[in-house]
XYZ file of C-alpha atoms in Angstrom:
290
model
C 105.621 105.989 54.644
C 102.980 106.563 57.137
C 104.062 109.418 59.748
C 102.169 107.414 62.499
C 101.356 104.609 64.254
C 97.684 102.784 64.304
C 97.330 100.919 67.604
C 95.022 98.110 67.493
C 96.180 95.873 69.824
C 93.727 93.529 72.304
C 93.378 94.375 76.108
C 92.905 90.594 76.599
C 95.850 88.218 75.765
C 93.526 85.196 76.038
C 89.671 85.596 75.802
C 88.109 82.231 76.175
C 86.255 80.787 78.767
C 89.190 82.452 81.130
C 90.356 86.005 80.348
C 93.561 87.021 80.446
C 95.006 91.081 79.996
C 97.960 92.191 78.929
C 97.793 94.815 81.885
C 97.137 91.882 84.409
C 100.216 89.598 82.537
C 102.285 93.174 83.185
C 101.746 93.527 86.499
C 102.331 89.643 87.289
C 105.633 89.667 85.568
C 107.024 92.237 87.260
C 105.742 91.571 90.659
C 108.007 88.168 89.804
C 110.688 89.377 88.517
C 110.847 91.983 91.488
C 110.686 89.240 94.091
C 113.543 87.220 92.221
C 115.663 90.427 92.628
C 114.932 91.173 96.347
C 115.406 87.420 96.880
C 119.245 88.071 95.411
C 119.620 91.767 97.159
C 118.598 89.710 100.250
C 121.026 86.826 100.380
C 123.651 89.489 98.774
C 123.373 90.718 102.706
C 122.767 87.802 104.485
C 119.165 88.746 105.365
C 116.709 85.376 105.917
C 115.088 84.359 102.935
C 111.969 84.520 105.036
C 112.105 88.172 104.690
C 111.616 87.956 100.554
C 108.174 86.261 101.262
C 106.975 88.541 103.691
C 107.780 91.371 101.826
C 105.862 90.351 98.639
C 102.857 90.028 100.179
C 103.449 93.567 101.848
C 103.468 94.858 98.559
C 101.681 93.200 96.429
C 98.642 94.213 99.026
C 99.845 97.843 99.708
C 100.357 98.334 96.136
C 96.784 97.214 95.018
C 94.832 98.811 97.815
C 96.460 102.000 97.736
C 96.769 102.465 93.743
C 92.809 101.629 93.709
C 91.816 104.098 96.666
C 94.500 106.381 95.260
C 92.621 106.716 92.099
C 88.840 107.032 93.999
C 90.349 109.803 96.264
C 92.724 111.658 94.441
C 90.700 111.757 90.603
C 86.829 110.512 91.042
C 85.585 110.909 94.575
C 82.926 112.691 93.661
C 81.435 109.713 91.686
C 82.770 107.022 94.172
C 81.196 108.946 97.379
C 78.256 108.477 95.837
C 78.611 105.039 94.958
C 80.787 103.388 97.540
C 80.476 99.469 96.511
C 82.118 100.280 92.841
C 85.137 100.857 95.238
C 86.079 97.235 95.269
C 85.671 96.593 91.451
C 89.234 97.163 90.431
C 88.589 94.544 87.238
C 86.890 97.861 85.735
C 89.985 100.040 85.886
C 91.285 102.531 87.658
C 94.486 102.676 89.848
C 97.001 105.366 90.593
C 100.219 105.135 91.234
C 100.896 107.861 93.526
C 98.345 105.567 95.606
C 100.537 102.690 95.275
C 103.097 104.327 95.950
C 101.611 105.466 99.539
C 100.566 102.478 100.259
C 103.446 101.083 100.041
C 105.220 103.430 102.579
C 102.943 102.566 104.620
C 103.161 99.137 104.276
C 106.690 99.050 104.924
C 106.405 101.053 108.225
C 104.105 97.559 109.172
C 106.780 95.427 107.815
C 109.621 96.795 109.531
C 108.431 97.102 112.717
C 107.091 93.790 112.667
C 109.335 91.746 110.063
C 113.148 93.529 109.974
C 113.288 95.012 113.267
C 115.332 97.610 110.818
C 114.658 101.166 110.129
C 112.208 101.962 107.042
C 115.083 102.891 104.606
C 116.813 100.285 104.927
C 113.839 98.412 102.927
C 112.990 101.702 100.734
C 116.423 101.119 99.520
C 116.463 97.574 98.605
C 113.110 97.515 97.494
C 113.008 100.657 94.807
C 115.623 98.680 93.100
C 112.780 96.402 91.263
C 110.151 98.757 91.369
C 111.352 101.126 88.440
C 110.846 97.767 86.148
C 107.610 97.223 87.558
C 106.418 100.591 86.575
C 107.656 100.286 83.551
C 105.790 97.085 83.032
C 102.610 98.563 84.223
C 102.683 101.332 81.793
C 103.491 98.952 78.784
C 99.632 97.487 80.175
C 98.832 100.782 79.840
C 99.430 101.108 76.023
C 97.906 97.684 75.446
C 94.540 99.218 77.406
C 94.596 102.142 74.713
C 94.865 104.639 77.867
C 97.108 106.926 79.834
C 97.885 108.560 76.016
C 98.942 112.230 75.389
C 97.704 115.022 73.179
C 97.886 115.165 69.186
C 101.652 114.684 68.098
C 103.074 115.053 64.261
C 105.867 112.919 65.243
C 106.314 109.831 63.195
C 105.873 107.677 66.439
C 102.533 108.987 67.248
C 99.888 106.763 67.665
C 96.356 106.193 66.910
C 94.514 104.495 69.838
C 91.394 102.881 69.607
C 88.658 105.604 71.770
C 85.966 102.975 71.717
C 87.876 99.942 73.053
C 84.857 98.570 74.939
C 82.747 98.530 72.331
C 85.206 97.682 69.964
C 86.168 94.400 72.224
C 82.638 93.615 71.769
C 82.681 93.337 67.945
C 82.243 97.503 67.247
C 84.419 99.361 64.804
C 87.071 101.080 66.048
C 86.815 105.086 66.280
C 90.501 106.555 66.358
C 91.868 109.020 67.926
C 94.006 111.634 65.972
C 98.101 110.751 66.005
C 98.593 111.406 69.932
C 102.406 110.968 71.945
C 102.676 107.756 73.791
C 103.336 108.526 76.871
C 102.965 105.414 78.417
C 105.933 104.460 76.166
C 107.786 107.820 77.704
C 107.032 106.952 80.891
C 108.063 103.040 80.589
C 111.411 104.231 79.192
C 112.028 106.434 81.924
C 111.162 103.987 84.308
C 113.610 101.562 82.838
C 116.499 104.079 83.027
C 115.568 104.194 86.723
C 115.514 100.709 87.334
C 118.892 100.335 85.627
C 120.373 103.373 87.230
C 119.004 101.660 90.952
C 120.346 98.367 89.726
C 124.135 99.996 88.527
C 124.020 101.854 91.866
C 123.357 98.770 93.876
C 125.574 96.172 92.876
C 128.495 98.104 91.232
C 128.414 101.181 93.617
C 127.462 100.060 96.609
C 125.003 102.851 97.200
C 123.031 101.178 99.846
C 125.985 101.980 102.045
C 125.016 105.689 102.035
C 121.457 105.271 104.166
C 118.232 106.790 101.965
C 120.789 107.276 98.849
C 118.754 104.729 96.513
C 115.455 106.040 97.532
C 116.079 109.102 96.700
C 117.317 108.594 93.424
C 114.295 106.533 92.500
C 111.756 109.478 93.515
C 113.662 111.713 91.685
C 113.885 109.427 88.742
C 110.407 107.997 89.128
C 108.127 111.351 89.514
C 110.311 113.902 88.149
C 110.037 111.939 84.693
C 106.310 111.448 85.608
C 105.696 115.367 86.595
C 107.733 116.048 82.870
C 105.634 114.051 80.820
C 102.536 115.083 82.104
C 102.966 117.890 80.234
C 101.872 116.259 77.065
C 99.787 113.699 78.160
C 95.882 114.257 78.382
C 93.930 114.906 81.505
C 92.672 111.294 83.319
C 89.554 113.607 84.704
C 87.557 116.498 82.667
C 87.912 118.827 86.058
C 92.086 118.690 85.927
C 91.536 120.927 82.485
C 90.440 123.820 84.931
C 93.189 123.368 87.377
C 95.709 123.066 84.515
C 94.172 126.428 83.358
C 94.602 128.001 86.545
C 97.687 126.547 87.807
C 99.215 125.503 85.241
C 99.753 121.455 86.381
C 97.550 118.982 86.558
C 96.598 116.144 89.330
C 99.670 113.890 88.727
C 101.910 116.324 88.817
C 100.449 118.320 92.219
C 100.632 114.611 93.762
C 104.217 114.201 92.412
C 105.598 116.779 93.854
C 105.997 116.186 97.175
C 108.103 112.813 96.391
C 110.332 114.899 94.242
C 111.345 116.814 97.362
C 111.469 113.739 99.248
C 113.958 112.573 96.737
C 115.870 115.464 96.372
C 116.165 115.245 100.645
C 116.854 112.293 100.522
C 120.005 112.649 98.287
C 121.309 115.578 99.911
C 121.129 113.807 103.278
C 122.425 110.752 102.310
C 125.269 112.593 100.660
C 126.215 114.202 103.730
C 126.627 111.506 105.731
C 129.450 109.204 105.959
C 129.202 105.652 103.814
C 128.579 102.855 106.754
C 130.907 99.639 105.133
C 128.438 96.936 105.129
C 128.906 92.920 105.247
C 128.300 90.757 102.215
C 127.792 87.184 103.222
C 125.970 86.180 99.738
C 124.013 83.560 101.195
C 120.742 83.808 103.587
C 120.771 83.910 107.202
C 120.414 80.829 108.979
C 117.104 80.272 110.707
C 117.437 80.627 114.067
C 116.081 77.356 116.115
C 113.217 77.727 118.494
């Protein structure tokens, strides 16, 4: 038996006259599959089905925008300073989800103030329920891309991921990396036991009904599993070897600490407070006539 894993799998599902990635087909899916869920978690509570649209696009924007300038700021300004019209060519790669994740808190601020009329976590905790799967989804792109991998493994489930896929999608032989832990696999499982633990805590516990309680869970489940993992995945820039020298984290996990705390705030507050007993209509609000 072989005590590892040789990755050779295509970036691009379809590559024809129209190209198609697996990291693209990831995202799409679970930007779907997210708004099919808030559509439910919405007429669950009566709120108009309006809302669901509104907040898609919210997202889907926030999440783009922010994961792309994430990455430029946070990991390669230095590069992108210098060349500020690569900015906008997110095709190449290069997204980050503490980014996304930023965006999309800001985002929300727009859309409740404009859209709900309600208070911020009163979306935060509706709307981490699909987000967990979507991250998960992401990072199963990830492993298709060859990237976001760890550091040498002897484990039986290491794999060995293509270091030339460029060149290899263009007819090169593939170079391979040594048996390495797949962390985007780590991270995608950990992201699913979020999503399900959101989910459970939704519809069987009623969490919502304790004001920032979901949230929190999700930060804590999201980027405590992310700051864990980092530990054996490599660097994404050559510089973060130095800070992890000296400090003894990297990038992703400086950046994923301050949502941590949020979480773990947000738990402990939530927990204090009473549970506010909330209505459950199961069908959309009626439109109200102009």
């Amino acid at each position: 038996m072989l005590n590892f894993i040789t990755w050779t799998a295509n970036p691009n599902l379809i590559d024809s006259f129209v190209t198609v990635r697996w990291y693209g087909l990831m995202f799409a899916i679970g930007f779907l599959v997210g708004y099919e869920i808030m559509s439910r978690i919405f007429k669950h509570e009566g709120a108009p089905e309006k809302w669901v649209g509104s907040i898609f696009i919210y997202v889907v924007i926030a999440t783009i925008v922010g994961a792309r300038l994430g990455h430029v700021l946070f990991y390669d300004w230095a590069y992108y300073s210098q060349h500020l019209g690569e900015i906008i060519k997110i095709w190449q790669g290069g997204l980050a989800s503490h980014g996304g994740t930023l965006g999309i808190m800001i985002a929300i601020f727009f859309y409740s103030r404009f859209v709900t009329k309600k208070s911020m976590l009163w979306t935060f905790d509706r709307l981490c329920v699909p987000v967990g799967l979507v991250a998960a989804l992401i990072r199963f792109g990830n492993l298709f891309n060859h990237e976001i991998y760890g550091g040498e493994t002897s484990m039986p489930w290491g794999f060995r991921f293509i270091e030339n896929i460029g060149a290899y999608m263009h007819g090169a032989e593939p170079i391979f990396t040594a048996p390495c832990h797949p962390t985007q696999l780590y991270e995608a499982a950990c992201y699913l036991i979020t999503f399900g633990l959101c989910m459970w805590l939704y519809w069987r516990r009623n969490a919502q009904e304790r004001e920032g309680l979901l949230f929190g869970v999700f930060m804590i489940g999201i980027f405590g599993s992310r700051f864990f993992i980092e530990y054996i995945k490599n660097v994404q820039e050559a510089w973060e070897i130095q800070m992890r020298a000296t400090w003894g984290i990297d990038q992703g996990q400086l950046l994923s600490i301050p949502f941590i705390a949020l979480g773990v705030w947000m738990v402990a507050r939530a927990m204090r407070r009473p549970r506010v007993a909330l209505k459950y209509p199961n069908k959309f609000a009626d439109e109200k006539k102009k």
